[in-house]
CSV table of C-alpha atoms in Angstrom, one decimal:
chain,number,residue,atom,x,y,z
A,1136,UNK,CA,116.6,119.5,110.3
A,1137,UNK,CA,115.9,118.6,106.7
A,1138,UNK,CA,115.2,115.0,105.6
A,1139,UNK,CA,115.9,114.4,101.9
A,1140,UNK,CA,113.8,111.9,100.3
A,1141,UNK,CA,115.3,109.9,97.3
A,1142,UNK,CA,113.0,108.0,94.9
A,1143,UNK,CA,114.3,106.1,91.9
A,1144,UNK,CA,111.7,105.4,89.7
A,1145,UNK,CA,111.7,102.8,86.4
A,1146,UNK,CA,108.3,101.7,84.8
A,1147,UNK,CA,106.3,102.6,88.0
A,1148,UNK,CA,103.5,104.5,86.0
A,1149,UNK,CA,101.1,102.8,87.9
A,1150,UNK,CA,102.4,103.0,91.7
A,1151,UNK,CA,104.4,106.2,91.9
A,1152,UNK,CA,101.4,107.6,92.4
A,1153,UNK,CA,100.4,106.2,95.8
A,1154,UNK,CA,104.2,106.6,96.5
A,1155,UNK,CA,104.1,110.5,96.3
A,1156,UNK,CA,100.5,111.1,97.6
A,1157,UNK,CA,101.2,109.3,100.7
A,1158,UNK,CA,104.7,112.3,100.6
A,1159,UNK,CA,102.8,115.1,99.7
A,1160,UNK,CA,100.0,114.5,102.6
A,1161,UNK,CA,103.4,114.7,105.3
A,1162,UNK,CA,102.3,116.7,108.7
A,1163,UNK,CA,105.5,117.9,108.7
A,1164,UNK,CA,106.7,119.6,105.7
A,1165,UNK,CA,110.8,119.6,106.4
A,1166,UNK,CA,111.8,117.7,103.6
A,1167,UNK,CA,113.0,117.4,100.2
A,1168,UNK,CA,111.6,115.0,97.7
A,1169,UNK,CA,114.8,114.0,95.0
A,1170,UNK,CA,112.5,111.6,92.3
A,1171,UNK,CA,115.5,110.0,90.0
A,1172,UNK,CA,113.4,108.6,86.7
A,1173,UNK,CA,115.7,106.0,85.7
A,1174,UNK,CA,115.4,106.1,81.9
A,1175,UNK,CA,111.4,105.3,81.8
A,1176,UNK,CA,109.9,103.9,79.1
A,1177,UNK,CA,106.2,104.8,80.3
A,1178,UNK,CA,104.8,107.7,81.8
A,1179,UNK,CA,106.8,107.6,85.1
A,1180,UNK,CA,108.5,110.8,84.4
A,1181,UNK,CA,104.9,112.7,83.1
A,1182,UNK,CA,102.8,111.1,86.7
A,1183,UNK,CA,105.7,112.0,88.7
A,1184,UNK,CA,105.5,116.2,87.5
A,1185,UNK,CA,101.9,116.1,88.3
A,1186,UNK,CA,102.9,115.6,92.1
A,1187,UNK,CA,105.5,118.4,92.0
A,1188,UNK,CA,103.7,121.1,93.0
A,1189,UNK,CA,102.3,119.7,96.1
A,1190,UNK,CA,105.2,119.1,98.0
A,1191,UNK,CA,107.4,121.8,99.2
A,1192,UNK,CA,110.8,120.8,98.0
A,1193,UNK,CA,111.1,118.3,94.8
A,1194,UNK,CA,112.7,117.8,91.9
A,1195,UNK,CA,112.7,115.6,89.2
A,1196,UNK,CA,116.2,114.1,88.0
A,1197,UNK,CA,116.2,112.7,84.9
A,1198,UNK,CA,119.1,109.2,84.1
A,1199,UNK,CA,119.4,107.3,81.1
A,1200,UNK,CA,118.8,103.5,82.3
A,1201,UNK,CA,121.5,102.2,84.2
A,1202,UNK,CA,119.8,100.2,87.8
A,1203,UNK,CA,118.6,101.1,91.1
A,1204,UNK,CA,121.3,101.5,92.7
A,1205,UNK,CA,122.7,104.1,90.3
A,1206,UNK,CA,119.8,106.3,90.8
A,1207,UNK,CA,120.0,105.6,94.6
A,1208,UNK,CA,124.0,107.2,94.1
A,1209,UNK,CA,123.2,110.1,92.1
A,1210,UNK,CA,120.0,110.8,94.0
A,1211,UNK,CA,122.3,110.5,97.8
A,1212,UNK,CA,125.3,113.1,95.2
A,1213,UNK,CA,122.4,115.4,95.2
A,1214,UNK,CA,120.6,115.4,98.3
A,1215,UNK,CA,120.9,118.5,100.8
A,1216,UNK,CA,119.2,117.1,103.8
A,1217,UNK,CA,120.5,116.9,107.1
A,1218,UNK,CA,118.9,112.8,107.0
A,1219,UNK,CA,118.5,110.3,104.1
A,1220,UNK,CA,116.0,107.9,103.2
A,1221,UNK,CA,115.7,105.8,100.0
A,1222,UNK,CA,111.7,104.9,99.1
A,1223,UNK,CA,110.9,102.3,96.1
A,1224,UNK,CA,108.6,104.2,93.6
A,1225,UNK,CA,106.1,101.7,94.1
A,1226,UNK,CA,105.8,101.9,97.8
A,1227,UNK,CA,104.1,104.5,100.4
A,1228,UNK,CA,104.6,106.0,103.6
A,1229,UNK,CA,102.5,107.1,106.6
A,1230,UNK,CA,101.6,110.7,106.8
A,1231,UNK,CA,103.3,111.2,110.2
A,1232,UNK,CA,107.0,109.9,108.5
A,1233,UNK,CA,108.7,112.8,108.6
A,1234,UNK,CA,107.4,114.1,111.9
A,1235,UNK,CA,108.4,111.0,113.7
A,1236,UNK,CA,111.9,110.5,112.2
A,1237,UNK,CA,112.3,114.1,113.5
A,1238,UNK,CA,111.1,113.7,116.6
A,1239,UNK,CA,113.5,110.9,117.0
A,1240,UNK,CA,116.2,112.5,115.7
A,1241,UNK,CA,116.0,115.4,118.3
A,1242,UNK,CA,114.7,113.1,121.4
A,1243,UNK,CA,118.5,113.3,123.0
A,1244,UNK,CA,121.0,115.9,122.5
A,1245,UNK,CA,123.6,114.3,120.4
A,1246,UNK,CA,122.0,113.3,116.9
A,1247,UNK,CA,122.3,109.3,115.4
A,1248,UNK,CA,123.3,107.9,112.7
A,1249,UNK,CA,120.3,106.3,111.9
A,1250,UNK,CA,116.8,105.9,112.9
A,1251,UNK,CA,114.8,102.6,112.2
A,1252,UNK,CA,110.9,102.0,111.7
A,1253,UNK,CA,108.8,99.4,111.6
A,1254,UNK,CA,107.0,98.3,108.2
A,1255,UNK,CA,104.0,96.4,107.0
A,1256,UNK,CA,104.2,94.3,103.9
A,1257,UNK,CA,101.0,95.0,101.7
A,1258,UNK,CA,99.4,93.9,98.5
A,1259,UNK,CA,98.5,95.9,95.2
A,1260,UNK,CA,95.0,96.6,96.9
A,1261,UNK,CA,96.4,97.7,100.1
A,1262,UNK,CA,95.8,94.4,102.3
A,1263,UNK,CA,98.3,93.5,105.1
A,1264,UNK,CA,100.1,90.4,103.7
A,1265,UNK,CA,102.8,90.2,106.6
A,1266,UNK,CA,103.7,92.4,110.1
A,1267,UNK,CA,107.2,91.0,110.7
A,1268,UNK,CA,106.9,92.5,114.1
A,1269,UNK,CA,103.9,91.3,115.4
A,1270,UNK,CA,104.6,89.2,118.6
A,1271,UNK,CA,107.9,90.4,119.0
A,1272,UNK,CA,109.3,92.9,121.8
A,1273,UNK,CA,108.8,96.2,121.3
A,1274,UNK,CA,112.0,98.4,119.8
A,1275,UNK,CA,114.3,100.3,122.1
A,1276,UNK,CA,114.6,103.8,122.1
A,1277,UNK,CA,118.2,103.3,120.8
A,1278,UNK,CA,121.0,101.1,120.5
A,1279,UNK,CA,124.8,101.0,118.7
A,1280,UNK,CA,125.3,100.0,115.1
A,1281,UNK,CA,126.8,97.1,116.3
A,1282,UNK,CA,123.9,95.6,118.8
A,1283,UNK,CA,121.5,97.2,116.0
A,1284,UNK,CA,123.3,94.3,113.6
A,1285,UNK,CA,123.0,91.9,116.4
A,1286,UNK,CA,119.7,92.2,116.5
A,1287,UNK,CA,119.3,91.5,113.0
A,1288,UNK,CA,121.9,88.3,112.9
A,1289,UNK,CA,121.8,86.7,116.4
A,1290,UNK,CA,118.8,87.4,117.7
A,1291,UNK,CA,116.7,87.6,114.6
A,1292,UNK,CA,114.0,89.7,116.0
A,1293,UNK,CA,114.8,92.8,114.0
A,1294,UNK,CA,114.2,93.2,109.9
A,1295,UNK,CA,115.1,96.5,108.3
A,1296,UNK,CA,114.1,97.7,104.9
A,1297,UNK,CA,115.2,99.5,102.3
A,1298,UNK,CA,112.8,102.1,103.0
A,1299,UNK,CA,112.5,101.5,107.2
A,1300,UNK,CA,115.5,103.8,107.6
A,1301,UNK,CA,117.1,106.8,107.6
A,1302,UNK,CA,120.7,107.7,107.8
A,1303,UNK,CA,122.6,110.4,108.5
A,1304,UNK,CA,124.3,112.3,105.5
A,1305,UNK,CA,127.3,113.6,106.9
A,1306,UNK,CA,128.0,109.7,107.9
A,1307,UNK,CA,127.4,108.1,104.5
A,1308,UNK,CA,129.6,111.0,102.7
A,1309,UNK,CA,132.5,110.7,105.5
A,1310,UNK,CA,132.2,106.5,104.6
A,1311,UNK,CA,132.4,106.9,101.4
A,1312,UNK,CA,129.4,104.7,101.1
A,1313,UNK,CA,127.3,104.1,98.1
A,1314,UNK,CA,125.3,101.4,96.7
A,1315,UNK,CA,127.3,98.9,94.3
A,1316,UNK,CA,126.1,100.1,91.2
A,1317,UNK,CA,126.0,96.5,89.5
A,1318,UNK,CA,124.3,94.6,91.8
A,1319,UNK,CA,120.7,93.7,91.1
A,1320,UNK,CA,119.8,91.9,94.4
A,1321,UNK,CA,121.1,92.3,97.8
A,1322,UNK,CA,122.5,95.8,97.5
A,1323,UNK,CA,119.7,96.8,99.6
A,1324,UNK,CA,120.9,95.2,102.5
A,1325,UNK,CA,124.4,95.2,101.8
A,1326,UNK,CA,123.9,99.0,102.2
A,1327,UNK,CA,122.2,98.9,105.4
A,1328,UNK,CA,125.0,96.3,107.4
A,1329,UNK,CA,127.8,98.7,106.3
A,1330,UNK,CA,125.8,101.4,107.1
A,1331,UNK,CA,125.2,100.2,110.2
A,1332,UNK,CA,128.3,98.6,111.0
A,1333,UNK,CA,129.7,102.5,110.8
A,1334,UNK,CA,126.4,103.9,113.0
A,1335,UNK,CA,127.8,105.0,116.7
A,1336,UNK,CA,123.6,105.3,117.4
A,1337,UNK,CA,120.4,103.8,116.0
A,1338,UNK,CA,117.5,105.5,117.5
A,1339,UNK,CA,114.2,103.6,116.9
A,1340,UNK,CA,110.3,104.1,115.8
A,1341,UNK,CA,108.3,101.3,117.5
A,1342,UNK,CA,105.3,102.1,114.9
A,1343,UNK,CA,105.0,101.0,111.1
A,1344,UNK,CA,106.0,104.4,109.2
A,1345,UNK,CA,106.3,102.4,105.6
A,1346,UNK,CA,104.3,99.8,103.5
A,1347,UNK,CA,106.2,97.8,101.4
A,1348,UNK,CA,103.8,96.7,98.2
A,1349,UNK,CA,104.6,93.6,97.0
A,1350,UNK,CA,104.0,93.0,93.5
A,1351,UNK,CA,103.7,89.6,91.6
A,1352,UNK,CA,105.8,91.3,88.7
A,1353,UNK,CA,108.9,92.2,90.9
A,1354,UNK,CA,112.1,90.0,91.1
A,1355,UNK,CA,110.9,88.2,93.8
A,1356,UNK,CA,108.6,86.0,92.1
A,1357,UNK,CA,110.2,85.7,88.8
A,1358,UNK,CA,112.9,83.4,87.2
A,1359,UNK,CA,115.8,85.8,87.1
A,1360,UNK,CA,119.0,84.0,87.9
A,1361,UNK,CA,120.4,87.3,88.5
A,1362,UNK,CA,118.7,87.9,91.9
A,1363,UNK,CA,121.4,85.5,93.0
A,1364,UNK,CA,123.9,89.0,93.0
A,1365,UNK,CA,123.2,88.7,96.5
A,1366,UNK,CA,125.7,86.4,97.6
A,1367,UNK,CA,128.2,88.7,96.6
A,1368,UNK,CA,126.7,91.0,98.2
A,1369,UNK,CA,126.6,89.8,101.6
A,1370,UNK,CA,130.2,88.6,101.4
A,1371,UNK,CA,131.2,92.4,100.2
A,1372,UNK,CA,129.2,93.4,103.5
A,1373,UNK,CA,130.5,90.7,105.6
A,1374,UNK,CA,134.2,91.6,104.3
A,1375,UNK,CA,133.5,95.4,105.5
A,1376,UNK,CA,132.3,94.7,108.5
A,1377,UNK,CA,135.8,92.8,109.3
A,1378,UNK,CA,137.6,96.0,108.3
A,1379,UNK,CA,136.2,97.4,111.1
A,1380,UNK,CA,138.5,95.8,113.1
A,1381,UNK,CA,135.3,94.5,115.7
A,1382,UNK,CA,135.3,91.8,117.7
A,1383,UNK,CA,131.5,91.8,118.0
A,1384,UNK,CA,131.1,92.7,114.0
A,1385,UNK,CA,133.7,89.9,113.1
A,1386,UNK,CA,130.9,87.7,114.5
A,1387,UNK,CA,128.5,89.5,112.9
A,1388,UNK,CA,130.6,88.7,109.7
A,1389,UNK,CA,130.7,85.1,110.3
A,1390,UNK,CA,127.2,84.8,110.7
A,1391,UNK,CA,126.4,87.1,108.0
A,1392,UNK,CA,128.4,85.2,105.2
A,1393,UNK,CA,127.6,81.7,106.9
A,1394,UNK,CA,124.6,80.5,107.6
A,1395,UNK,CA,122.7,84.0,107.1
A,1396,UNK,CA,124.2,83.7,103.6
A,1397,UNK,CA,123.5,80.1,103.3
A,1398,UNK,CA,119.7,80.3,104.1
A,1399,UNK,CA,119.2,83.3,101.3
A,1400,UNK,CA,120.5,81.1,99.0
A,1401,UNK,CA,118.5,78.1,99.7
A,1402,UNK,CA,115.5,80.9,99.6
A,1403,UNK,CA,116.4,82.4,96.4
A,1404,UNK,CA,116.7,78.9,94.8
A,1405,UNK,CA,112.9,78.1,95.9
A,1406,UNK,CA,111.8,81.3,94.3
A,1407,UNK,CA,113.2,80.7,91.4
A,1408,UNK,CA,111.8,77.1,91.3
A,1409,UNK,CA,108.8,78.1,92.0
A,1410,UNK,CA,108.5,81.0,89.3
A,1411,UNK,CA,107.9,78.3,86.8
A,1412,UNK,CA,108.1,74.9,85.8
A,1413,UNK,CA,112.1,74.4,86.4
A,1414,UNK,CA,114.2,71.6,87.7
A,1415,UNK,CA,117.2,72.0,89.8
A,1416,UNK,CA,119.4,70.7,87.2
A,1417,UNK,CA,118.4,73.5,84.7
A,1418,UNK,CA,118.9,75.9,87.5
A,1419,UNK,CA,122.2,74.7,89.0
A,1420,UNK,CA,123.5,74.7,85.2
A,1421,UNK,CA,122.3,78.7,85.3
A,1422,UNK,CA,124.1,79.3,87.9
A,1423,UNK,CA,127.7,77.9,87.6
A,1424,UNK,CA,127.1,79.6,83.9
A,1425,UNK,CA,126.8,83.3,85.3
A,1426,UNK,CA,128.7,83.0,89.2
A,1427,UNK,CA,131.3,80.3,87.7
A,1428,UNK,CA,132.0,78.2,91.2
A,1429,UNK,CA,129.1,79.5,92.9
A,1430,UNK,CA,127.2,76.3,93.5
A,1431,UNK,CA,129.7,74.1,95.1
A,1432,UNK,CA,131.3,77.3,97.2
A,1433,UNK,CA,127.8,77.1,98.7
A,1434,UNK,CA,127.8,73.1,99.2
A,1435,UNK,CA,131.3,74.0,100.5
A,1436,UNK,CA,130.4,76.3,102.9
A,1437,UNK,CA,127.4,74.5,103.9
A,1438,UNK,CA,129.9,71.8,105.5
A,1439,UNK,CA,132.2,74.4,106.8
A,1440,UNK,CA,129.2,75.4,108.8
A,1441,UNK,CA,128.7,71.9,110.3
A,1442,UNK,CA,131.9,71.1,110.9
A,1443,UNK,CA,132.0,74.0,113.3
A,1444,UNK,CA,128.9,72.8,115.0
A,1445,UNK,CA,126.2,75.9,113.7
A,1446,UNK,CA,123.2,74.7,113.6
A,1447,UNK,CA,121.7,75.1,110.4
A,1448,UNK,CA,118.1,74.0,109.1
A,1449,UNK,CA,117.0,70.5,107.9
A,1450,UNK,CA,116.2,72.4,104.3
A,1451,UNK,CA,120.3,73.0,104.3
A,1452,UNK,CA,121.4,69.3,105.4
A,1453,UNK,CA,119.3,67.8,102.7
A,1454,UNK,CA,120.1,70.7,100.0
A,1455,UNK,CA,123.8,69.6,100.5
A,1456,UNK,CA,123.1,65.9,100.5
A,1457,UNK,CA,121.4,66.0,97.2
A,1458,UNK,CA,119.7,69.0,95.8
A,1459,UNK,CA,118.1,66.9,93.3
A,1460,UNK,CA,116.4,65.0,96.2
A,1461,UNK,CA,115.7,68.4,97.6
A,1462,UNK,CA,114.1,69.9,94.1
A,1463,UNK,CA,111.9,66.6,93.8
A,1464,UNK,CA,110.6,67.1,97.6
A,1465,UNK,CA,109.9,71.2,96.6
A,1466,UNK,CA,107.9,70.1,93.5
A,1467,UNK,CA,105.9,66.7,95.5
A,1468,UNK,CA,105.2,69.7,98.3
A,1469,UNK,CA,104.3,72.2,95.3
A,1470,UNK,CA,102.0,69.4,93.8
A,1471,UNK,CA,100.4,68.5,96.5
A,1472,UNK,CA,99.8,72.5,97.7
A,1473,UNK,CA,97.8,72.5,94.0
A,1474,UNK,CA,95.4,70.0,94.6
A,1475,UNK,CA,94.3,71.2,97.7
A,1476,UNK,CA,94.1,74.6,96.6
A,1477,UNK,CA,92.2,73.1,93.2
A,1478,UNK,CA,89.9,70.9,95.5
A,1479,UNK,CA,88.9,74.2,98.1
A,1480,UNK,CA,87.8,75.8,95.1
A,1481,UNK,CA,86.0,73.1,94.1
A,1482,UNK,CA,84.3,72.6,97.1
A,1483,UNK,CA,83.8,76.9,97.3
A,1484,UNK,CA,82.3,77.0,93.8
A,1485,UNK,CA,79.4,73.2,95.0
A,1486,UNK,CA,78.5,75.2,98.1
A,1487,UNK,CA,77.7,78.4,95.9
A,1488,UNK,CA,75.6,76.5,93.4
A,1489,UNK,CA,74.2,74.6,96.2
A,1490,UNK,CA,73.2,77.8,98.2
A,1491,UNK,CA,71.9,79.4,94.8
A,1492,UNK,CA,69.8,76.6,94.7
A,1493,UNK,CA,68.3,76.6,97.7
A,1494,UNK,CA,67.4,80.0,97.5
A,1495,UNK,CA,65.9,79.7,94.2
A,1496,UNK,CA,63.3,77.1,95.9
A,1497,UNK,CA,62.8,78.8,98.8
């Protein structure tokens, strides 16, 4: 059982590294690495050869620029393994990866459609920023797509990851499924609900097989008013999943492109905020100019969602009363969060020279 591994790789000269050391130290050696450079302007492509020769199957596709989620597409058209798994060239893996997702895959007689893993996010250095799981139940052996998605939506003690999962070929290629090749932000999980919503089993590693580096340069914390792709996204998902023709996914739907939706948003506005010194007029405005409509089918949906009684949080309520009033309270919170931070260091830097001092006369 062969797992194809497919890495799409832009401008990650100085990560990609980690990301195929951590593949090429594998204990099990029954896989195929597919690294798809994505029209690099750096020295991805040159870093990425030097790692060739140590693992037992890899190649190195070369793309003119055209997005993740192309590369993801033409790596998945050119994949021969039995199992899939997409890993961010700037991310890294345990050495036991491919051993456990086989020994999953082959703990029961009929094989699954997908087997999840636990992750750890991490900084650059390799410090544990966040352990979603910790505190939380440990993971079943196995469950359906659907409870799988239930999980995720309903009981909302399950995260996946891009990389924390691996899918059966022969199910994505029967689907049809690909990641939308225009979508900047929320493909990644767009993928894994119709992925899922399409999984008979979802067999489970209760251990964290994946560190997921978060880096102050990535979308995340940038102004990039195309990150909010992801609304469109999870109403593409939510609209599959209906197709299904599911009692339990049309739920999953409804929560999925309600209040699911709903809090991303709210989330994705705060990054953005945040990213730099922005008001929510000038954001708003950036918006409605690229997703014409966008803001007030949110404000819109935001009432739907109270009129049929779903709870949603305070942040919401307020954001639809008045996000102005909510982008002053975000920058009187960010304000405040600087002066304590300015004063701590303050107070760090007095105690140094203090203790230098007192050293110096002792």
């Amino acid at each position: 059982m062969k797992i194809s591994i497919i890495v799409p790789a832009y401008n990650v000269q100085s990560y990609i590294g980690s990301t195929l050391e951590s593949l090429s130290q594998q204990t099990l050696r029954d896989f195929e690495v597919l690294i798809v450079n994505d029209g690099s302007t750096d020295r991805t492509p040159q870093t990425a050869e030097s790692y060739l020769a140590d693992m037992p199957e890899a190649r190195l596709i070369h793309t003119e620029n055209g997005g993740v989620s192309r590369a993801r597409n033409r790596g998945l058209a050119e994949a021969k393994g039995e199992y899939v798994l997409f890993l961010d060239g700037d991310d890294y893996v345990d050495r036991t990866l491919v051993e456990k997702i086989a020994e999953a895959v082959t703990s029961d007689a009929a094989p699954p459609d997908a087997v999840v893993f636990r992750f750890l996010e991490v900084g650059e250095d390799g410090k544990v920023l966040s352990d979603f799981f910790r505190g939380k139940s440990a993971l079943p052996h196995s469950l359906s797509g659907v409870d799988t998605l239930k999980k995720v939506f309903f009981d909302r003690d399950l995260r996946i990851a891009i990389s924390g999962i691996a899918y059966r070929r022969k199910n994505l290629i029967e689907s049809g499924l690909l990641y939308e090749p225009d979508c900047v932000n929320g493909e990644d999980q767009e993928f894994i609900y119709r992925a899922l919503g399409r999984s008979r089993e979802v067999r489970f590693v209760d251990e964290p097989l994946m560190f997921y580096v978060q880096r102050r340069s990535s979308v995340t914390y940038t102004y990039n008013v195309r990150k909010f792709d992801f609304a469109a996204a999870f109403d593409r998902a939510a609209a599959d999943l209906r197709e299904q023709n599911d009692a339990e996914l049309n739920r999953i739907a409804d929560v999925l492109g309600g209040p699911y939706l709903l809090e991303d948003y709210l989330y994705t506005i705060r990054t953005c905020l945040a990213a730099g010194d922005f008001r929510m007029s000038a954001l708003l405005r950036d918006i409605e100019l690229h997703y014409p409509g966008l803001p007030d089918k949110m404000k819109k949906r935001i009432q739907e969602c109270r009129t049929e009684g779903i709870a949603l949080p305070r942040a919401l309520r307020l954001f639809r009363a008045s996000p102005f009033a909510y982008g002053l309270l975000l920058r009187a919170k960010s304000s405040v969060a600087s002066r304590r931070s300015a004063r701590s260091a303050a107070a760090t830097m007095s105690s140094n020279r203090t203790g230098a001092a007192g050293e110096g006369n002792s």
